[in-house]
Coordinates of C-alpha atoms and ligand atoms in Angstrom, one line a residue:
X10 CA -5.9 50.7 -100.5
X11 CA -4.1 47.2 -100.0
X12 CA -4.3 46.1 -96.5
X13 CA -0.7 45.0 -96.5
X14 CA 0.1 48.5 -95.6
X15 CA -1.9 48.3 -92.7
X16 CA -0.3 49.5 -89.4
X17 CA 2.4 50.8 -91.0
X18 CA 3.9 53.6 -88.6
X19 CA 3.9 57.1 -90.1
X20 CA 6.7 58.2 -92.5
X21 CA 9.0 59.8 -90.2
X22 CA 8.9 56.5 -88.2
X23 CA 9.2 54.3 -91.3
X24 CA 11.8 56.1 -93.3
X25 CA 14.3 56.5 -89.7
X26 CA 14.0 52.6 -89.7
X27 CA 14.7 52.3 -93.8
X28 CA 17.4 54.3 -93.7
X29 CA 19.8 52.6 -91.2
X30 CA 19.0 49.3 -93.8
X31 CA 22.3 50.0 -95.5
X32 CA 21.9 47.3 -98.0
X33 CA 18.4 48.7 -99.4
X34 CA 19.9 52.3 -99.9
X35 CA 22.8 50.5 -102.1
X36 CA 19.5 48.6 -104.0
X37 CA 17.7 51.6 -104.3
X38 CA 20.9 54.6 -104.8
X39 CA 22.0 52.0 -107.5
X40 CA 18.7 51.6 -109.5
X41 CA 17.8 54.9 -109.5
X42 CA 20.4 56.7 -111.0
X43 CA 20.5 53.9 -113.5
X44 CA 17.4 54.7 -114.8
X45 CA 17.0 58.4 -114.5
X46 CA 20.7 58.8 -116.3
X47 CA 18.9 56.5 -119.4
X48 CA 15.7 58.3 -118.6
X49 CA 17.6 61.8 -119.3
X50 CA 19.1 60.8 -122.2
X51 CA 15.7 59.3 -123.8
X52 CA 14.1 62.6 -123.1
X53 CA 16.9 65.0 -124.9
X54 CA 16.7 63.0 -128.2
X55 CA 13.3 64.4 -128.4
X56 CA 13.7 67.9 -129.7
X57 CA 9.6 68.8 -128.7
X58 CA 9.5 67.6 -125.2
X59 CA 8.6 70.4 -124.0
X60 CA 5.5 71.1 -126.4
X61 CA 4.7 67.2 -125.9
X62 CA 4.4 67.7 -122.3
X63 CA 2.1 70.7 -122.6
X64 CA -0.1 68.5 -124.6
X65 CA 0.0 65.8 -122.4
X66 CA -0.9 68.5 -119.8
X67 CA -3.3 70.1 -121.5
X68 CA -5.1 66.7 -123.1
X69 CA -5.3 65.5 -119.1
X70 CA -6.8 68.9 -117.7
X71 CA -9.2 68.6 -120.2
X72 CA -10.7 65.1 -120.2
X73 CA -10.6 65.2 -116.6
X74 CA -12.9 68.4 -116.4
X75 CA -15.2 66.8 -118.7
X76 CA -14.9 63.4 -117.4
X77 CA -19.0 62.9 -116.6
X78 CA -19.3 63.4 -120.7
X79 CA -15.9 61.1 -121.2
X80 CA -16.9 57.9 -119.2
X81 CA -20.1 58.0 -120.4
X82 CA -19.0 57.9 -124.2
X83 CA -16.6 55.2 -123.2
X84 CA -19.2 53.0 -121.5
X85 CA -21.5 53.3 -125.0
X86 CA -18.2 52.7 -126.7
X87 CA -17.2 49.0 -124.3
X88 CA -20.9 48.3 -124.4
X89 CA -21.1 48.3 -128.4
X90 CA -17.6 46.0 -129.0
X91 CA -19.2 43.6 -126.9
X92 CA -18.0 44.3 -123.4
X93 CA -19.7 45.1 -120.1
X94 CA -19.1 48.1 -117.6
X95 CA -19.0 48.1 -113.7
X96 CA -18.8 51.4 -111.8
X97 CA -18.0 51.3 -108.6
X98 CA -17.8 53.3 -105.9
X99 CA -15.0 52.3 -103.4
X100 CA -12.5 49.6 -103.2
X101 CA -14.8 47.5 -101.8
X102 CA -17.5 47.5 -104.1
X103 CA -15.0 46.8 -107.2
X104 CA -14.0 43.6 -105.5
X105 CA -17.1 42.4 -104.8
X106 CA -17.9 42.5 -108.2
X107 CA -14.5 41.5 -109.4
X108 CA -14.8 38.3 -107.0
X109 CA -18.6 38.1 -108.6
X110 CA -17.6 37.6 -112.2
X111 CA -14.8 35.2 -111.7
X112 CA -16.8 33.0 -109.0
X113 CA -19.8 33.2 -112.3
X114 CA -16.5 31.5 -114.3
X115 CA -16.3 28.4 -111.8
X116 CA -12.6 28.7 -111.8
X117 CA -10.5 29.7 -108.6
X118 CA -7.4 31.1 -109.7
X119 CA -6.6 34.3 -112.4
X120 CA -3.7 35.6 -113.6
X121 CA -2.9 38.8 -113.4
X122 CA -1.1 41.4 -115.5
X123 CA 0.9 44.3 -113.4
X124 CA -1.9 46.8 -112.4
X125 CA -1.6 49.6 -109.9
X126 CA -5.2 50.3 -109.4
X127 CA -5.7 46.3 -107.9
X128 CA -3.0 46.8 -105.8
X129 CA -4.8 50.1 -104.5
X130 CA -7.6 48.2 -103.4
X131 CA -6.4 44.8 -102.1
X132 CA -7.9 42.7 -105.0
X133 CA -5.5 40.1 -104.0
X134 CA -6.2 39.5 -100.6
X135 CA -10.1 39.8 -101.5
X136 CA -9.7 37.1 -103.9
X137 CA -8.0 35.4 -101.4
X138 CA -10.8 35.6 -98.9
X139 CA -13.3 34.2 -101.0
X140 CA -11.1 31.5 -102.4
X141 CA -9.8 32.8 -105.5
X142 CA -5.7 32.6 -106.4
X143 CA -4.4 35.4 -107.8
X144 CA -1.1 34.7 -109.4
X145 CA 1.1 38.3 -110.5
X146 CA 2.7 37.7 -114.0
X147 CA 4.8 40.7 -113.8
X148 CA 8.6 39.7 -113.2
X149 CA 8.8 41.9 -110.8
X150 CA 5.5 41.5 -108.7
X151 CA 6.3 38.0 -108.6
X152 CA 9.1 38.5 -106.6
X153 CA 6.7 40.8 -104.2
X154 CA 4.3 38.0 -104.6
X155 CA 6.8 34.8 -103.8
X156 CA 8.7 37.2 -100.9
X157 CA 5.6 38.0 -99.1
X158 CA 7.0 41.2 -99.6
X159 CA 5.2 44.5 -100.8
X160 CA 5.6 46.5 -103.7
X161 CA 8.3 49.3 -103.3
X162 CA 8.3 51.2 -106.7
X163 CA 5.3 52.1 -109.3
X164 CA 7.5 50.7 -112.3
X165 CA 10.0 48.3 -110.2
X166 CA 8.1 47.0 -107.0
X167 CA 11.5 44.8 -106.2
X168 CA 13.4 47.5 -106.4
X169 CA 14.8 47.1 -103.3
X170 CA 16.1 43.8 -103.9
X171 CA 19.1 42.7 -105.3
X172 CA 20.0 39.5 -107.4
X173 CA 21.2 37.4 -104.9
X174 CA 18.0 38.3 -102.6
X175 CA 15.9 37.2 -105.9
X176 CA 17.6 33.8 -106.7
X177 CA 17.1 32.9 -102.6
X178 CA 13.2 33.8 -103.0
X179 CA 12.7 31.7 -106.4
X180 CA 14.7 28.9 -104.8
X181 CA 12.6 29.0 -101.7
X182 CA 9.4 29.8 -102.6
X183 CA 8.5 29.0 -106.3
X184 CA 7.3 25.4 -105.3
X185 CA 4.5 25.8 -103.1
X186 CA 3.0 28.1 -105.9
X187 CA 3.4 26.0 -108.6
X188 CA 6.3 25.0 -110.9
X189 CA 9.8 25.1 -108.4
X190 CA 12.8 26.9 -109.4
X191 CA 15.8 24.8 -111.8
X192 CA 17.8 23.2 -109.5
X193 CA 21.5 25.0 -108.8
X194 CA 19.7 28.0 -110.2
X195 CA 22.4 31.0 -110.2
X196 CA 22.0 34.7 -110.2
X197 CA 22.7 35.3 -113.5
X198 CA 19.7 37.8 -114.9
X199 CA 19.2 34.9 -117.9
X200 CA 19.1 32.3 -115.5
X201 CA 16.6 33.9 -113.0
X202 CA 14.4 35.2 -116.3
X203 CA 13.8 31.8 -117.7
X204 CA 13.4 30.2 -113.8
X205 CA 10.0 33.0 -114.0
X206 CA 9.3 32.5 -117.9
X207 CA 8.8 28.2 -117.1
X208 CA 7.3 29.2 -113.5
X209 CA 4.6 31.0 -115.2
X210 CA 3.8 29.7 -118.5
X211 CA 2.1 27.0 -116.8
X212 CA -0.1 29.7 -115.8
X213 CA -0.6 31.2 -118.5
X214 CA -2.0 28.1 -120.5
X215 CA -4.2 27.0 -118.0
X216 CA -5.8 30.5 -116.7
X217 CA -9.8 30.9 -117.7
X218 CA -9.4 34.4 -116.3
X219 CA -7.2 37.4 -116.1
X220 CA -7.3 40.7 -114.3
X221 CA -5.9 43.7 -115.6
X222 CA -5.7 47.3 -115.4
X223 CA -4.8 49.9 -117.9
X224 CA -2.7 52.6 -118.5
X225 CA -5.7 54.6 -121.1
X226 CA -8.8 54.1 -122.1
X227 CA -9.9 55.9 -125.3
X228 CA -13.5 57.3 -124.5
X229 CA -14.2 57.5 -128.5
X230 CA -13.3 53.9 -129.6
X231 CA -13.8 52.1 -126.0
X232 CA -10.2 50.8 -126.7
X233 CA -8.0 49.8 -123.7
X234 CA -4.4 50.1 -124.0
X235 CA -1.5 48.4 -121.8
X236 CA 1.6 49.1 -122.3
X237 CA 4.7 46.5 -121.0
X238 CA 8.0 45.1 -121.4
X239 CA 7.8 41.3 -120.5
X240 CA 5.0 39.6 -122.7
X241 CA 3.7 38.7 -119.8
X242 CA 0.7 41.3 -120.3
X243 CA 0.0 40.3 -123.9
X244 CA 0.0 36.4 -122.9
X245 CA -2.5 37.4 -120.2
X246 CA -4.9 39.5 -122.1
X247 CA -5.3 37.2 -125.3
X248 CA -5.2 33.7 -123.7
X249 CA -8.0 33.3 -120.9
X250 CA -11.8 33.2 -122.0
X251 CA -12.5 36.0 -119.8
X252 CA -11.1 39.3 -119.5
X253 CA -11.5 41.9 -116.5
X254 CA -9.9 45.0 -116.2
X255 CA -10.2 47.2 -113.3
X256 CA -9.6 51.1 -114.2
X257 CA -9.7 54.3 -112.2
X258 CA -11.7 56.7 -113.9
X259 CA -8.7 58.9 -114.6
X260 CA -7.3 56.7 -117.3
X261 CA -9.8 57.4 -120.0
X262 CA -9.2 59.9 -122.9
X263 CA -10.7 61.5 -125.2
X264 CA -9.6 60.6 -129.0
X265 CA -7.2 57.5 -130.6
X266 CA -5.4 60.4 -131.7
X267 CA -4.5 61.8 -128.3
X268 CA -2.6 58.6 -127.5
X269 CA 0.1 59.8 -129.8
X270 CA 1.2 61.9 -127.2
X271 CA 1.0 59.8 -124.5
X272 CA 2.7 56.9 -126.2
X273 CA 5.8 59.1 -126.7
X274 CA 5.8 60.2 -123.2
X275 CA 5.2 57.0 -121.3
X276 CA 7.7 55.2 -122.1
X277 CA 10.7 57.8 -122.5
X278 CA 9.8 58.9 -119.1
X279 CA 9.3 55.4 -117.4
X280 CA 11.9 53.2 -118.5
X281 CA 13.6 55.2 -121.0
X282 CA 12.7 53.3 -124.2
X283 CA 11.5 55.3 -127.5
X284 CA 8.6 52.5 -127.2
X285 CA 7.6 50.2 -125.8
X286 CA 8.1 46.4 -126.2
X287 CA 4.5 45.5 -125.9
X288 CA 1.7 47.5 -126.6
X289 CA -1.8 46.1 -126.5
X290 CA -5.0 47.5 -127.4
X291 CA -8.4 46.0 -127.3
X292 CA -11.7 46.8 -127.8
X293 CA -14.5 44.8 -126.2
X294 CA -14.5 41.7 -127.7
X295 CA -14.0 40.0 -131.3
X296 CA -15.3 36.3 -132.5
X297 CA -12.0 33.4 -132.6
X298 CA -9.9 36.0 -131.3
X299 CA -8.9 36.4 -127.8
X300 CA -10.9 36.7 -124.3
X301 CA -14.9 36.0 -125.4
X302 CA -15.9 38.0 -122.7
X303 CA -14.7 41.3 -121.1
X304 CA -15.4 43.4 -118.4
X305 CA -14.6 47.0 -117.5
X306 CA -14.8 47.8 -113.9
X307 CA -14.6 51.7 -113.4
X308 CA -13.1 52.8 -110.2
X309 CA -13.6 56.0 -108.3
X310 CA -12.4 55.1 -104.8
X311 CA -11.6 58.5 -103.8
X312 CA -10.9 60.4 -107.0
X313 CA -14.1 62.7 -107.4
X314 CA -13.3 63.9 -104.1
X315 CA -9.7 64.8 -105.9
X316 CA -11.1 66.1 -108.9
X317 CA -13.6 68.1 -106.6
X318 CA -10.0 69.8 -104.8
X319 CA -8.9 72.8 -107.5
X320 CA -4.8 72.3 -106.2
X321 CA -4.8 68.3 -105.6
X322 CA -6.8 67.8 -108.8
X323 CA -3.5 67.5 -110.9
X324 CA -2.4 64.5 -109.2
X325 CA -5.2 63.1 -111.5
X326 CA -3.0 63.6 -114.8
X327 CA -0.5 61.2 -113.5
X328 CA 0.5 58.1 -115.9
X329 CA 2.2 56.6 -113.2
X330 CA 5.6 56.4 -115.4
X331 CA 7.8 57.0 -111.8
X332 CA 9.8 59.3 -113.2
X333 CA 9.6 61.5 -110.1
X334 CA 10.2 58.7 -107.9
X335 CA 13.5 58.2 -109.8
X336 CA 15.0 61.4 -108.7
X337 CA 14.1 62.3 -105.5
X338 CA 16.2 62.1 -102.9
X339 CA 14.2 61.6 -99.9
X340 CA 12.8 58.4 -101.9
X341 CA 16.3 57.7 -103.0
X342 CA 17.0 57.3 -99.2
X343 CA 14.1 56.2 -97.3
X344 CA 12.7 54.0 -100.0
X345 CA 9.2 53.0 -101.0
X346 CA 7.6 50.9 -97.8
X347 CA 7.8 54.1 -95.8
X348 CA 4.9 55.9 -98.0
X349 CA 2.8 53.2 -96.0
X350 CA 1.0 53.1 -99.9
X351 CA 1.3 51.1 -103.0
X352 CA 2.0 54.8 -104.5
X353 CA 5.8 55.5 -102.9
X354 CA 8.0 58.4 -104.1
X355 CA 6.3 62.3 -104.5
X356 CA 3.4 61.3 -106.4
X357 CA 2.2 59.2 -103.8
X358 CA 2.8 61.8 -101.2
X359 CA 0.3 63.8 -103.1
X360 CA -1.8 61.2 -104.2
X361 CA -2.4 58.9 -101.1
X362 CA -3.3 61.8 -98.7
X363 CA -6.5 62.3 -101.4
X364 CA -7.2 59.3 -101.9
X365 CA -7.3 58.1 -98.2
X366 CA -8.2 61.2 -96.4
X367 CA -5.4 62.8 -93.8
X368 CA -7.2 61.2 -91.0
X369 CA -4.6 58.5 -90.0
X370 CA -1.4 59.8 -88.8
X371 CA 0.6 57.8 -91.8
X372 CA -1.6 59.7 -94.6
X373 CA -1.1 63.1 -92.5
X374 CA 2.8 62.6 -92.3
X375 CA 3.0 62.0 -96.3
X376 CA 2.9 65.4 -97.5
X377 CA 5.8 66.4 -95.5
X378 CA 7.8 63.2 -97.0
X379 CA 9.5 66.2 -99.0
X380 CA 11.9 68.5 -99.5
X381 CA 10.0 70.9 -101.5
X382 CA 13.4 70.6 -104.0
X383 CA 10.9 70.8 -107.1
X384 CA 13.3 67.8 -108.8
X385 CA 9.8 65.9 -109.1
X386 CA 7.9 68.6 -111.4
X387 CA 11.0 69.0 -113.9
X388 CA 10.7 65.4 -114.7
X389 CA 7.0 64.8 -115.2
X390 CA 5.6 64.4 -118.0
X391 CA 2.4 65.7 -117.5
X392 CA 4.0 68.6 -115.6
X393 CA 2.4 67.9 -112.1
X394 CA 3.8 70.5 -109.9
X395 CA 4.0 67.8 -107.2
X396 CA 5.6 70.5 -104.7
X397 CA 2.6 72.9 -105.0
X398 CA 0.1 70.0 -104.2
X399 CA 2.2 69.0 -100.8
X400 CA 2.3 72.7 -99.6
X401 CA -1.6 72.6 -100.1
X402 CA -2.2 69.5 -98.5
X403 CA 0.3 70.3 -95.3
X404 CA -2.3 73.5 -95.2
X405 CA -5.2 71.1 -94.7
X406 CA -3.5 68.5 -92.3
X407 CA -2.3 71.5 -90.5
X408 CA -6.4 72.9 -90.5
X409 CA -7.2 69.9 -88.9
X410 CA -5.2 70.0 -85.6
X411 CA -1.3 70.4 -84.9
X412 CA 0.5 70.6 -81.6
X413 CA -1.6 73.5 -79.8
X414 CA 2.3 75.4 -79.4
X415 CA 3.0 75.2 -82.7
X416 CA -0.8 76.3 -83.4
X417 CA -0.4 79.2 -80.9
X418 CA 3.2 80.4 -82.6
X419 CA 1.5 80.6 -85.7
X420 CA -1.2 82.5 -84.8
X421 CA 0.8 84.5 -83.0
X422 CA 3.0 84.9 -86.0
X423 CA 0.5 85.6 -88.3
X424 CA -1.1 88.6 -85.9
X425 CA 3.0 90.1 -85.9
X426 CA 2.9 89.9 -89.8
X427 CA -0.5 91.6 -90.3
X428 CA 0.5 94.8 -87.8
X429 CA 3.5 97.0 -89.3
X430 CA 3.8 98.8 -86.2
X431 CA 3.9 95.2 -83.9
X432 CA 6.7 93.8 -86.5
X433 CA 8.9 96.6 -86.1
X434 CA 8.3 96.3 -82.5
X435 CA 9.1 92.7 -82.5
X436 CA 12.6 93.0 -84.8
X437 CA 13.9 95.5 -82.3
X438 CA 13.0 93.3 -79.2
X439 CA 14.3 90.5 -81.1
X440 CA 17.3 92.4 -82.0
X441 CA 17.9 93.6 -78.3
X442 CA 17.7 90.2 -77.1
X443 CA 19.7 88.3 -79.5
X444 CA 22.5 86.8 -76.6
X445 CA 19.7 85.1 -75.0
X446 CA 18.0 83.4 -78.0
X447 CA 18.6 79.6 -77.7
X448 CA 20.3 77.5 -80.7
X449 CA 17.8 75.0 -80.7
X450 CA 14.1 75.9 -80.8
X451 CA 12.1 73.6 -77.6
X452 CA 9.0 71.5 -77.9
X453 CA 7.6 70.8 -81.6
X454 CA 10.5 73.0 -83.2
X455 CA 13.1 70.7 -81.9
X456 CA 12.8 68.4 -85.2
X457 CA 13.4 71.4 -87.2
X458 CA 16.6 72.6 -85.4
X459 CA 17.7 69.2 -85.1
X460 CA 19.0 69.5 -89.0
X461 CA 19.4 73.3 -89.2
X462 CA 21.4 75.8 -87.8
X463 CA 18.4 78.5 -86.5
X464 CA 19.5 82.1 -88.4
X465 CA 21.0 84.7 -86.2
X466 CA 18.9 87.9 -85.5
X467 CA 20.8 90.9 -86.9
X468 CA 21.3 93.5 -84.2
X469 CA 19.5 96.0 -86.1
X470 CA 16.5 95.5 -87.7
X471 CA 16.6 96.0 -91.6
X472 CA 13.9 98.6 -91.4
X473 CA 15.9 100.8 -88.9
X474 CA 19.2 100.7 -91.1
X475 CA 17.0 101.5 -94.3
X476 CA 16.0 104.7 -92.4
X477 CA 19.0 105.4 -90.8
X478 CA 21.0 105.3 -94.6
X479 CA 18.7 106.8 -96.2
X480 CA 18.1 110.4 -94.6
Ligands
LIG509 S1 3.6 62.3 -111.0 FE1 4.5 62.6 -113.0 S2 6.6 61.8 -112.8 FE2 5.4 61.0 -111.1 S3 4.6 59.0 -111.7 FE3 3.0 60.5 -112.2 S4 3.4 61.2 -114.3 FE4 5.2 60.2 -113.6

């Protein structure tokens, strides 16, 4: 993933630092409950949400256990409208050949419409490297991209900032990246709109290339589909001569006809519109109209080895419409930067850790970013049960090492729990000794107690009083 998470510290680390910053939690408490309160009332107009999400479920679980059959129909289906198909492997084979195709161009700069998947694997700061510009288009992700900042939400990367931190950045930063902001530039939200809209048309009519990504892919037809708000996407995808979009392999599915459901879903659940604004399909390429050529670079990057999990799998039907980042409060509080991931909030708690691996202590730490309050699986769409998939995944970072105490307790625990006649034992020593247990567990517990009050031991074990009240 993007190397401007690199060295990040893990989350416990991260989010103790975000949430002293009382400025961001007023950004982000603020912005949240905007959206899920419009969110909420997009979703109960609908009177078959609930049979929409099962089919959005259902749809997902299927193309992605037949996805060998699905890519492959899609690749005939790009070849035969005129476009060509990439696969690759990892992040860094997709920007090779991403850098490849727009070095074949001659130009260095590309525009890029607001992609999640080019963000996962730095395509930015490989362009960069080999001397290609990459300007973001997205209102939003130019204010990451002018800020030097990184991306803090799926749907709202600037989430954390608020209007007056956003007319500073434009003032300061919009000239050495082209057009400079209107002088005496105020921060109405029409005055900062139309600074970006001049900032970046220039960009728009001069680009030979753009990069994309895309929310489906329609294995029948080989049709791509973005969905957006700005115009920023539809300016990108039909002006420059070439056209390359960098997809994970999840996107794609199976019939035209199954984007009904997802077209009702997305944008309820994301930012709470019945549709929305733009919507832009495209099929390889067509003569007079639009890019001339067009590329489709199919990314795995870590996503067989997801599909290849039968509990993490799931994380594969995300649309990334943020919902669940919306309503969770430890996101709510500690904000995105902390996931140490361009995927913040409970889906990327699930979805990093596969991705990456749970090797480095910031991808070990996500799955515990929770608190298991399940207000992530009621929103989604596609009915991830995002809580399931952390409990899993705490099961294999635990596997893989743990504080040797906390190892030993729970072995020891687990022997207790196995042996009737050692349980009772231990509920009566327990009970015996209940003046001398401590308030606050030692060592590796102490985090826990820290925030909780530890249960008191009844003096008599439940089994005892059962048999004592019932003879
Ligand atoms: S996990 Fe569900 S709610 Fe969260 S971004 Fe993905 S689809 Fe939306």
């Amino acid at each position: 993933m993007s190397d401007t998470f690199l060295g990040m510290p893990a989350f416990p680390q991260a989010a103790a630092r975000a949430v002293r910053d009382r400025q961001l939690r007023a950004n982000l408490r603020h912005a949240t409950h905007t959206i899920r309160d419009k969110r909420a009332r997009a979703v109960a107009e609908l009177p078959d949400w609930a049979e929409l999400r099962s089919a959005g479920k259902a749809i997902k679980d299927h193309t992605l256990r037949h996805l060998d059959r699905y890519l492959v129909q899609l690749e005939e289906a790009v070849t035969a409208a005129g476009g060509t198909v990439h696969w690759a492997a990892d992040a860094e084979e997709a920007n090779r050949i991403v850098a490849g195709l727009v070095h074949a161009t001659g130009t260095t700069e590309v525009v890029k419409v607001k992609s999640m998947a080019t963000q996962e694997i730095g395509l930015n700061e490989a362009l960069a490297a080999e001397g290609v510009t990459a300007y973001e288009t997205d209102l939003a992700e130019l204010i990451v991209q002018l800020g030097e900042d990184r991306p803090s939400h799926i749907l709202v990367p600037a989430i954390h900032r608020n209007r007056a931190e956003i007319r500073e950045i434009f003032a300061d930063r919009m000239a050495s990246w082209g057009r400079p902001a209107p002088e005496g530039l105020t921060d109405s939200p029409a005055e900062l709109a139309e600074a970006a809209r001049l900032h970046l048309r220039e960009k728009f009519l001069r680009a030979e290339v753009a990069v994309s990504g895309a929310n489906f892919m329609v294995a029948e037809t080989g049709t791509l589909v973005v969905v957006e708000s700005e115009g920023n996407g539809r300016m990108c995808l039909t002006l420059p001569r070439t056209l390359i979009s960098v997809v994970g392999i999840e996107k794609v599915v199976p019939t035209w006809r199954d984007l009904e459901v997802f077209l009702q879903l997305l944008p309820r659940s994301s930012t709470a519109e019945r549709m929305n604004p733009y919507t832009s399909l495209w099929a390889g390429t067509t003569r007079g109209d639009g890019p001339s050529e067009f590329h489709l670079v199919l990314l795995d990057n870590g996503r067989t080895a997801a599909l290849a999990d039968q509990v993490g799998r799931q994380a594969l039907r995300c649309i990334r419409c943020s919902a669940c980042l919306n309503v969770c409060p430890v996101y709510e509080r500690a904000g995105g930067h902390a996931y140490g991931s361009v995927y913040p909030g409970p889906i990327g708690a699930v979805l990093t850790p596969q991705l990456r691996g749970t090797a480095s202590p910031v991808d070990a730490s996500l799955p515990y970013a929770s608190s298991l309050c399940g207000a992530c699986y009621e929103v989604c769409p596609v009915a991830i049960d995002i809580p399931e998939v952390l409990v899993h995944l705490r099961e294999r970072v635990a596997e893989q090492g743990g504080h040797p105490v906390e190892r030993a307790a729970v072995a020891a625990a687990g022997y207790v729990l196995d042996h009737p006649a050692a349980l009772a034992a231990a509920e009566r020593l327990a009970g015996r000794t209940r003046a001398l247990h401590p308030r606050r567990l030692p060592g590796p517990g102490r985090a826990w107690t820290d925030s909780r009050d530890l249960p008191e031991v009844p003096a008599e074990p439940f089994r005892d009083w059962w048999r004592r009240n019932r003879t």
